[in-house]
């Protein structure tokens, strides 16, 4: 048995060395460390949840629920990855995210938190990317765990009639008229930053698509300014990759360290981003 184990670890060691020497963990001038790997890596096994794709040796692509995002940055200290929806183009405020959800999945923040969940065929339910990280608050002997949102929802809404509501931000010339004039002369396009209750949906309006934005105060921003933040992209956390043995999930202790959430009160994640 011991001999078998030894042989196995030797084999693993060899495999890792080979994969390192081939430097297939590189896309353009960007290199990847654990848990990330590229799908072109022949030794990409076991970590397939964190597989990225290298496009023309220039852009790194992350597919989430088979939607395409361009990777802008990976941070190994705070365990985040920043991505831009592939539909969003720089300096073109009429370019929209490809990412689109149905109304049902927007119902509440709880289901939205599961947006990037991965249902494996085994009994293990694993969410490789989340848009929040748990932080510990309160004293060590009576800890509290608070979800810190890294990103927030933004919803595109089309209405048959003009809407005058503080909940809806007019997209102005970016999405009204011009480019879409043939189809949408009678369509009025709005966005809503933050979550939405079904009662916030005005008559003759429909939800078109949803995406995520960095957490910020968007109160006085124009749609153009908001679009430039879409171009910057939003952060997701990949801390789950470090939480394998934690039954109740885990929190970020300090910098790049994660710890299992213990016996204590866990603040609810639901309802956080309903209309403020
Ligand atoms: C990819 O780009 C990097 C940086 O520009 C370069 O060093 C590397 O040789 C390129 N790799 C391939 C396979 O073209
Ligand atoms: C990688 O290359 C891009 C484009 O040439 C450049 O903008 C970026 O700063 C480079 N990043 C690093 C880490 O060198
Ligand atoms: C974790 O953070 C420490 C302190 O910033 C740093 O020295 C270390 O390289 C980091 N480890 C990883 C795996 O990124
Ligand atoms: C993670 O680090 C990056 C780079 O320093 C920073 O831009 C980002 O805001 C950080 N995110 C969190 C959640 O701390
Ligand atoms: C509107 O115009 C665009 C570009 O000319 C075209 O691709 C699209 O099919 C048109 N839509 C309709 C409904 O006519
Ligand atoms: C938004 O603009 C209004 C009016 O110009 C101003 O009173 C308010 O302080 C601004 N709010 C923020 C968050 O900048």
Short mmCIF file of C-alpha atoms and ligand atoms in Angstrom, two decimals:
data_model
loop_
_atom_site.label_atom_id
_atom_site.label_comp_id
_atom_site.label_asym_id
_atom_site.label_seq_id
_atom_site.Cartn_x
_atom_site.Cartn_y
_atom_site.Cartn_z
CA UNK A 1 0.00 0.00 0.00
CA UNK A 2 2.71 2.43 1.02
CA UNK A 3 4.61 1.54 -2.09
CA UNK A 4 1.56 2.21 -4.24
CA UNK A 5 1.06 5.59 -2.58
CA UNK A 6 4.68 6.42 -3.16
CA UNK A 7 4.40 5.48 -6.81
CA UNK A 8 1.29 7.58 -7.15
CA UNK A 9 2.85 10.66 -5.63
CA UNK A 10 5.89 10.20 -7.79
CA UNK A 11 3.68 10.08 -10.84
CA UNK A 12 1.84 13.21 -9.73
CA UNK A 13 5.11 14.97 -9.13
CA UNK A 14 6.27 14.06 -12.60
CA UNK A 15 3.04 15.24 -14.14
CA UNK A 16 3.24 18.56 -12.36
CA UNK A 17 6.82 19.08 -13.38
CA UNK A 18 6.00 18.32 -16.98
CA UNK A 19 3.04 20.67 -17.00
CA UNK A 20 5.14 23.39 -15.43
CA UNK A 21 7.95 23.02 -17.88
CA UNK A 22 5.49 23.30 -20.76
CA UNK A 23 4.22 26.60 -19.34
CA UNK A 24 0.73 25.99 -20.60
CA UNK A 25 -0.50 28.05 -17.68
CA UNK A 26 0.24 31.16 -19.67
CA UNK A 27 -1.95 33.31 -21.93
CA UNK A 28 -0.16 36.24 -23.51
CA UNK A 29 1.72 37.91 -20.68
CA UNK A 30 -0.59 36.47 -18.02
CA UNK A 31 0.21 33.38 -15.99
CA UNK A 32 -2.13 31.36 -13.83
CA UNK A 33 -1.65 29.66 -10.52
CA UNK A 34 -3.72 27.20 -8.62
CA UNK A 35 -6.70 26.75 -8.78
CA UNK A 36 -6.77 28.18 -12.30
CA UNK A 37 -5.67 26.30 -15.36
CA UNK A 38 -6.15 26.55 -19.09
CA UNK A 39 -8.24 24.16 -21.13
CA UNK A 40 -5.25 23.76 -23.47
CA UNK A 41 -3.28 22.25 -20.61
CA UNK A 42 -3.08 18.50 -21.22
CA UNK A 43 -2.63 17.97 -17.50
CA UNK A 44 -5.75 19.86 -16.62
CA UNK A 45 -7.50 17.45 -14.34
CA UNK A 46 -9.30 17.68 -11.06
CA UNK A 47 -9.51 21.45 -11.11
CA UNK A 48 -11.82 21.68 -14.07
CA UNK A 49 -14.16 24.07 -12.23
CA UNK A 50 -11.53 26.77 -12.58
CA UNK A 51 -10.63 26.21 -16.19
CA UNK A 52 -10.00 29.24 -18.36
CA UNK A 53 -9.62 29.51 -22.09
CA UNK A 54 -6.89 31.39 -23.91
CA UNK A 55 -8.05 33.18 -27.04
CA UNK A 56 -5.40 33.93 -29.68
CA UNK A 57 -2.77 34.16 -26.96
CA UNK A 58 -4.17 37.56 -26.00
CA UNK A 59 -7.45 37.33 -24.12
CA UNK A 60 -8.32 35.03 -21.27
CA UNK A 61 -11.88 33.80 -21.32
CA UNK A 62 -14.02 32.49 -18.49
CA UNK A 63 -17.20 30.64 -19.35
CA UNK A 64 -19.87 30.82 -16.66
CA UNK A 65 -23.05 28.91 -17.33
CA UNK A 66 -21.77 28.83 -20.93
CA UNK A 67 -21.72 32.62 -21.10
CA UNK A 68 -18.53 34.26 -22.15
CA UNK A 69 -16.55 36.72 -20.03
CA UNK A 70 -13.15 38.27 -20.61
CA UNK A 71 -10.85 38.01 -17.62
CA UNK A 72 -9.38 41.39 -16.65
CA UNK A 73 -7.56 40.46 -13.47
CA UNK A 74 -7.08 37.63 -11.06
CA UNK A 75 -6.09 38.54 -7.55
CA UNK A 76 -4.53 35.80 -5.44
CA UNK A 77 -4.49 37.87 -2.27
CA UNK A 78 -8.17 38.63 -1.92
CA UNK A 79 -9.21 35.61 -4.01
CA UNK A 80 -11.13 37.50 -6.68
CA UNK A 81 -11.39 37.48 -10.43
CA UNK A 82 -12.60 40.49 -12.42
CA UNK A 83 -14.43 39.80 -15.66
CA UNK A 84 -16.21 41.73 -18.41
CA UNK A 85 -19.17 40.34 -20.29
CA UNK A 86 -18.11 39.55 -23.85
CA UNK A 87 -20.94 41.65 -25.26
CA UNK A 88 -19.68 44.86 -23.67
CA UNK A 89 -17.34 46.91 -25.86
CA UNK A 90 -15.10 49.76 -24.83
CA UNK A 91 -16.38 53.26 -25.59
CA UNK A 92 -19.61 51.99 -27.08
CA UNK A 93 -22.41 52.60 -24.65
CA UNK A 94 -24.85 50.83 -26.93
CA UNK A 95 -22.99 47.54 -26.49
CA UNK A 96 -24.84 45.32 -24.09
CA UNK A 97 -23.96 42.31 -21.99
CA UNK A 98 -24.87 39.04 -23.63
CA UNK A 99 -25.78 37.76 -20.24
CA UNK A 100 -29.46 37.46 -19.86
CA UNK A 101 -31.65 35.88 -17.24
CA UNK A 102 -35.30 35.10 -17.14
CA UNK A 103 -37.58 36.95 -14.79
CA UNK A 104 -38.03 33.90 -12.61
CA UNK A 105 -34.37 33.69 -11.76
CA UNK A 106 -34.33 37.35 -10.78
CA UNK A 107 -37.03 36.87 -8.20
CA UNK A 108 -34.86 37.43 -5.17
CA UNK A 109 -31.28 37.78 -4.20
CA UNK A 110 -31.14 34.27 -2.84
CA UNK A 111 -31.57 32.72 -6.24
CA UNK A 112 -29.28 35.34 -7.68
CA UNK A 113 -26.57 34.31 -5.27
CA UNK A 114 -26.78 30.89 -6.80
CA UNK A 115 -26.37 32.35 -10.23
CA UNK A 116 -23.02 30.82 -10.88
CA UNK A 117 -23.63 27.63 -9.07
CA UNK A 118 -22.48 24.38 -10.42
CA UNK A 119 -24.55 21.29 -9.85
CA UNK A 120 -22.29 18.34 -9.96
CA UNK A 121 -23.59 14.87 -10.57
CA UNK A 122 -22.36 13.78 -7.19
CA UNK A 123 -24.11 14.84 -4.01
CA UNK A 124 -21.59 17.61 -3.53
CA UNK A 125 -23.01 21.03 -4.26
CA UNK A 126 -20.28 23.41 -5.06
CA UNK A 127 -20.31 27.04 -6.08
CA UNK A 128 -17.00 27.84 -7.70
CA UNK A 129 -17.73 31.56 -8.10
CA UNK A 130 -19.75 33.75 -5.81
CA UNK A 131 -20.41 37.47 -5.83
CA UNK A 132 -19.87 37.76 -2.10
CA UNK A 133 -17.30 36.84 0.48
CA UNK A 134 -18.01 36.16 4.11
CA UNK A 135 -16.16 38.27 6.65
CA UNK A 136 -16.13 37.69 10.36
CA UNK A 137 -17.45 40.43 12.59
CA UNK A 138 -17.77 40.51 16.33
CA UNK A 139 -15.45 38.95 18.89
CA UNK A 140 -13.74 35.60 18.32
CA UNK A 141 -15.77 33.90 21.05
CA UNK A 142 -19.07 35.04 19.54
CA UNK A 143 -18.43 35.47 15.86
CA UNK A 144 -20.87 36.68 13.29
CA UNK A 145 -20.42 36.16 9.58
CA UNK A 146 -21.44 38.85 7.22
CA UNK A 147 -21.60 38.50 3.45
CA UNK A 148 -19.70 41.29 1.74
CA UNK A 149 -21.00 41.86 -1.78
CA UNK A 150 -18.32 42.26 -4.41
CA UNK A 151 -20.78 43.06 -7.15
CA UNK A 152 -24.34 44.14 -7.55
CA UNK A 153 -27.13 43.51 -9.95
CA UNK A 154 -28.09 45.70 -12.83
CA UNK A 155 -31.24 45.11 -14.83
CA UNK A 156 -32.10 46.34 -18.32
CA UNK A 157 -35.75 47.15 -18.75
CA UNK A 158 -37.71 47.95 -21.91
CA UNK A 159 -41.00 49.78 -21.69
CA UNK A 160 -43.67 50.55 -24.24
CA UNK A 161 -44.35 53.92 -22.61
CA UNK A 162 -42.01 56.46 -21.08
CA UNK A 163 -41.58 55.83 -17.37
CA UNK A 164 -40.88 58.49 -14.81
CA UNK A 165 -39.61 56.74 -11.73
CA UNK A 166 -36.60 57.17 -9.49
CA UNK A 167 -36.10 53.43 -9.78
CA UNK A 168 -35.52 53.59 -13.51
CA UNK A 169 -32.58 55.34 -15.14
CA UNK A 170 -33.09 56.39 -18.75
CA UNK A 171 -30.36 55.02 -21.01
CA UNK A 172 -30.65 58.11 -23.19
CA UNK A 173 -29.18 58.10 -26.66
CA UNK A 174 -27.10 55.01 -25.90
CA UNK A 175 -29.97 52.60 -26.27
CA UNK A 176 -32.86 54.72 -27.46
CA UNK A 177 -33.17 55.63 -31.11
CA UNK A 178 -30.03 55.67 -33.27
CA UNK A 179 -28.72 52.14 -33.57
CA UNK A 180 -32.01 50.44 -32.93
CA UNK A 181 -34.24 52.95 -34.66
CA UNK A 182 -35.85 50.47 -37.02
CA UNK A 183 -37.07 48.19 -34.28
CA UNK A 184 -37.50 50.28 -31.26
CA UNK A 185 -38.87 53.71 -32.03
CA UNK A 186 -41.64 52.88 -29.62
CA UNK A 187 -39.44 51.18 -27.04
CA UNK A 188 -38.05 53.06 -24.08
CA UNK A 189 -34.96 51.61 -22.53
CA UNK A 190 -34.03 51.90 -18.86
CA UNK A 191 -31.71 50.35 -16.34
CA UNK A 192 -32.13 49.67 -12.69
CA UNK A 193 -29.03 49.29 -10.52
CA UNK A 194 -29.63 47.04 -7.56
CA UNK A 195 -32.25 44.41 -7.13
CA UNK A 196 -35.89 44.70 -7.91
CA UNK A 197 -39.13 43.39 -6.53
CA UNK A 198 -41.74 42.23 -8.98
CA UNK A 199 -43.95 45.12 -7.84
CA UNK A 200 -41.29 47.55 -9.12
CA UNK A 201 -41.90 46.45 -12.66
CA UNK A 202 -44.08 49.05 -14.31
CA UNK A 203 -46.90 48.30 -16.66
CA UNK A 204 -45.92 47.40 -20.21
CA UNK A 205 -42.31 46.98 -19.19
CA UNK A 206 -40.24 43.87 -19.50
CA UNK A 207 -36.92 42.79 -18.08
CA UNK A 208 -34.48 42.41 -20.92
CA UNK A 209 -31.29 41.21 -19.32
CA UNK A 210 -29.30 41.32 -16.18
CA UNK A 211 -25.65 41.71 -15.38
CA UNK A 212 -23.37 42.60 -12.50
CA UNK A 213 -21.57 45.84 -11.69
CA UNK A 214 -18.96 46.83 -9.12
CA UNK A 215 -20.41 47.87 -5.76
CA UNK A 216 -20.58 51.66 -5.79
CA UNK A 217 -22.96 54.52 -5.28
CA UNK A 218 -24.75 54.88 -8.60
CA UNK A 219 -27.27 57.46 -7.45
CA UNK A 220 -26.24 60.38 -9.62
CA UNK A 221 -24.56 58.54 -12.45
CA UNK A 222 -25.59 58.77 -16.06
CA UNK A 223 -26.00 55.61 -18.08
CA UNK A 224 -22.76 56.46 -19.91
CA UNK A 225 -20.86 56.52 -16.64
CA UNK A 226 -22.47 53.27 -15.59
CA UNK A 227 -21.52 51.74 -18.90
CA UNK A 228 -17.88 52.62 -18.34
CA UNK A 229 -18.09 50.53 -15.16
CA UNK A 230 -19.53 47.67 -17.18
CA UNK A 231 -16.39 47.99 -19.28
CA UNK A 232 -14.27 47.82 -16.12
CA UNK A 233 -16.04 44.61 -15.19
CA UNK A 234 -17.19 43.05 -11.96
CA UNK A 235 -15.53 40.94 -9.34
CA UNK A 236 -16.37 37.41 -8.35
CA UNK A 237 -14.80 35.46 -5.57
CA UNK A 238 -13.22 32.05 -6.07
CA UNK A 239 -12.63 31.47 -2.37
CA UNK A 240 -14.79 28.33 -2.58
CA UNK A 241 -11.80 26.53 -4.01
CA UNK A 242 -10.24 26.85 -0.54
CA UNK A 243 -13.33 25.75 1.34
CA UNK A 244 -13.46 22.09 0.36
CA UNK A 245 -13.53 20.73 3.88
CA UNK A 246 -15.85 23.31 5.39
CA UNK A 247 -19.35 21.98 5.96
CA UNK A 248 -20.90 25.44 6.40
CA UNK A 249 -18.86 27.38 3.91
CA UNK A 250 -15.98 29.58 4.87
CA UNK A 251 -14.94 33.15 5.41
CA UNK A 252 -11.93 35.21 4.45
CA UNK A 253 -9.97 35.78 7.61
CA UNK A 254 -7.20 38.08 6.58
CA UNK A 255 -5.87 38.62 3.15
CA UNK A 256 -5.64 35.30 1.34
CA UNK A 257 -6.54 33.02 4.24
CA UNK A 258 -9.87 31.26 4.50
CA UNK A 259 -11.34 29.57 7.56
CA UNK A 260 -14.34 27.37 8.08
CA UNK A 261 -17.41 29.01 9.49
CA UNK A 262 -17.97 27.58 12.94
CA UNK A 263 -20.98 27.17 15.19
CA UNK A 264 -22.52 30.58 15.37
CA UNK A 265 -25.04 32.93 13.95
CA UNK A 266 -24.90 33.24 10.24
CA UNK A 267 -26.41 36.38 8.80
CA UNK A 268 -28.87 35.70 6.08
CA UNK A 269 -27.72 36.35 2.55
CA UNK A 270 -31.22 36.90 1.26
CA UNK A 271 -32.93 40.23 0.87
CA UNK A 272 -29.72 42.23 0.93
CA UNK A 273 -30.17 43.83 -2.40
CA UNK A 274 -33.85 44.38 -2.63
CA UNK A 275 -34.86 47.90 -3.45
CA UNK A 276 -33.33 50.46 -1.14
C1 LIG B 1 2.05 34.39 -26.25
O1 LIG B 1 2.37 35.74 -25.95
C2 LIG B 1 3.49 35.88 -25.06
C3 LIG B 1 3.61 37.34 -24.68
O2 LIG B 1 3.37 38.19 -25.76
C4 LIG B 1 4.73 35.31 -25.73
O3 LIG B 1 5.83 35.44 -24.84
C5 LIG B 1 4.49 33.84 -26.05
O4 LIG B 1 5.61 33.32 -26.75
C6 LIG B 1 3.25 33.68 -26.89
N1 LIG B 1 2.96 32.25 -27.00
C7 LIG B 1 2.56 31.68 -28.15
C8 LIG B 1 2.28 30.23 -28.09
O5 LIG B 1 2.46 32.32 -29.18
C1 LIG B 2 0.09 42.59 -20.70
O1 LIG B 2 -0.02 43.13 -22.00
C2 LIG B 2 -1.03 44.12 -22.12
C3 LIG B 2 -1.15 44.48 -23.58
O2 LIG B 2 0.08 44.53 -24.22
C4 LIG B 2 -0.65 45.32 -21.24
O3 LIG B 2 -1.65 46.31 -21.34
C5 LIG B 2 -0.55 44.83 -19.81
O4 LIG B 2 -0.13 45.90 -18.97
C6 LIG B 2 0.44 43.69 -19.69
N1 LIG B 2 0.35 43.16 -18.34
C7 LIG B 2 1.43 42.82 -17.65
C8 LIG B 2 1.19 42.25 -16.29
O5 LIG B 2 2.55 42.94 -18.11
C1 LIG B 3 -0.89 35.31 0.72
O1 LIG B 3 -0.63 36.62 1.21
C2 LIG B 3 0.70 36.78 1.68
C3 LIG B 3 0.77 38.13 2.31
O2 LIG B 3 0.32 39.12 1.46
C4 LIG B 3 1.67 36.59 0.51
O3 LIG B 3 2.98 36.73 0.96
C5 LIG B 3 1.47 35.19 -0.08
O4 LIG B 3 2.28 35.04 -1.23
C6 LIG B 3 0.04 34.98 -0.45
N1 LIG B 3 -0.14 33.60 -0.87
C7 LIG B 3 -0.72 33.26 -2.00
C8 LIG B 3 -0.87 31.81 -2.27
O5 LIG B 3 -1.11 34.10 -2.81
C1 LIG B 4 -8.97 42.74 -4.58
O1 LIG B 4 -7.78 43.33 -4.98
C2 LIG B 4 -7.88 44.15 -6.14
C3 LIG B 4 -6.48 44.61 -6.51
O2 LIG B 4 -5.84 45.17 -5.43
C4 LIG B 4 -8.81 45.31 -5.85
O3 LIG B 4 -8.96 46.11 -7.00
C5 LIG B 4 -10.16 44.78 -5.42
O4 LIG B 4 -11.02 45.84 -5.07
C6 LIG B 4 -10.01 43.82 -4.25
N1 LIG B 4 -11.29 43.22 -3.94
C7 LIG B 4 -11.68 42.96 -2.70
C8 LIG B 4 -13.02 42.32 -2.54
O5 LIG B 4 -11.01 43.21 -1.73
C1 LIG B 5 -32.91 46.56 -37.87
O1 LIG B 5 -31.73 46.97 -38.55
C2 LIG B 5 -30.62 46.12 -38.33
C3 LIG B 5 -29.40 46.75 -39.00
O2 LIG B 5 -29.75 47.39 -40.22
C4 LIG B 5 -30.96 44.75 -38.89
O3 LIG B 5 -29.85 43.86 -38.67
C5 LIG B 5 -32.18 44.20 -38.18
O4 LIG B 5 -32.55 42.96 -38.75
C6 LIG B 5 -33.33 45.18 -38.32
N1 LIG B 5 -34.46 44.70 -37.51
C7 LIG B 5 -35.70 44.61 -37.98
C8 LIG B 5 -36.71 44.06 -37.04
O5 LIG B 5 -36.02 44.98 -39.10
C1 LIG B 6 -26.98 63.72 -6.26
O1 LIG B 6 -27.36 64.97 -6.82
C2 LIG B 6 -28.17 65.74 -5.96
C3 LIG B 6 -28.60 66.99 -6.72
O2 LIG B 6 -27.61 67.44 -7.59
C4 LIG B 6 -27.37 66.08 -4.69
O3 LIG B 6 -28.15 66.85 -3.82
C5 LIG B 6 -26.98 64.79 -4.01
O4 LIG B 6 -26.15 65.06 -2.90
C6 LIG B 6 -26.21 63.88 -4.97
N1 LIG B 6 -26.00 62.59 -4.34
C7 LIG B 6 -24.84 61.95 -4.38
C8 LIG B 6 -24.81 60.65 -3.68
O5 LIG B 6 -23.87 62.39 -4.98
#
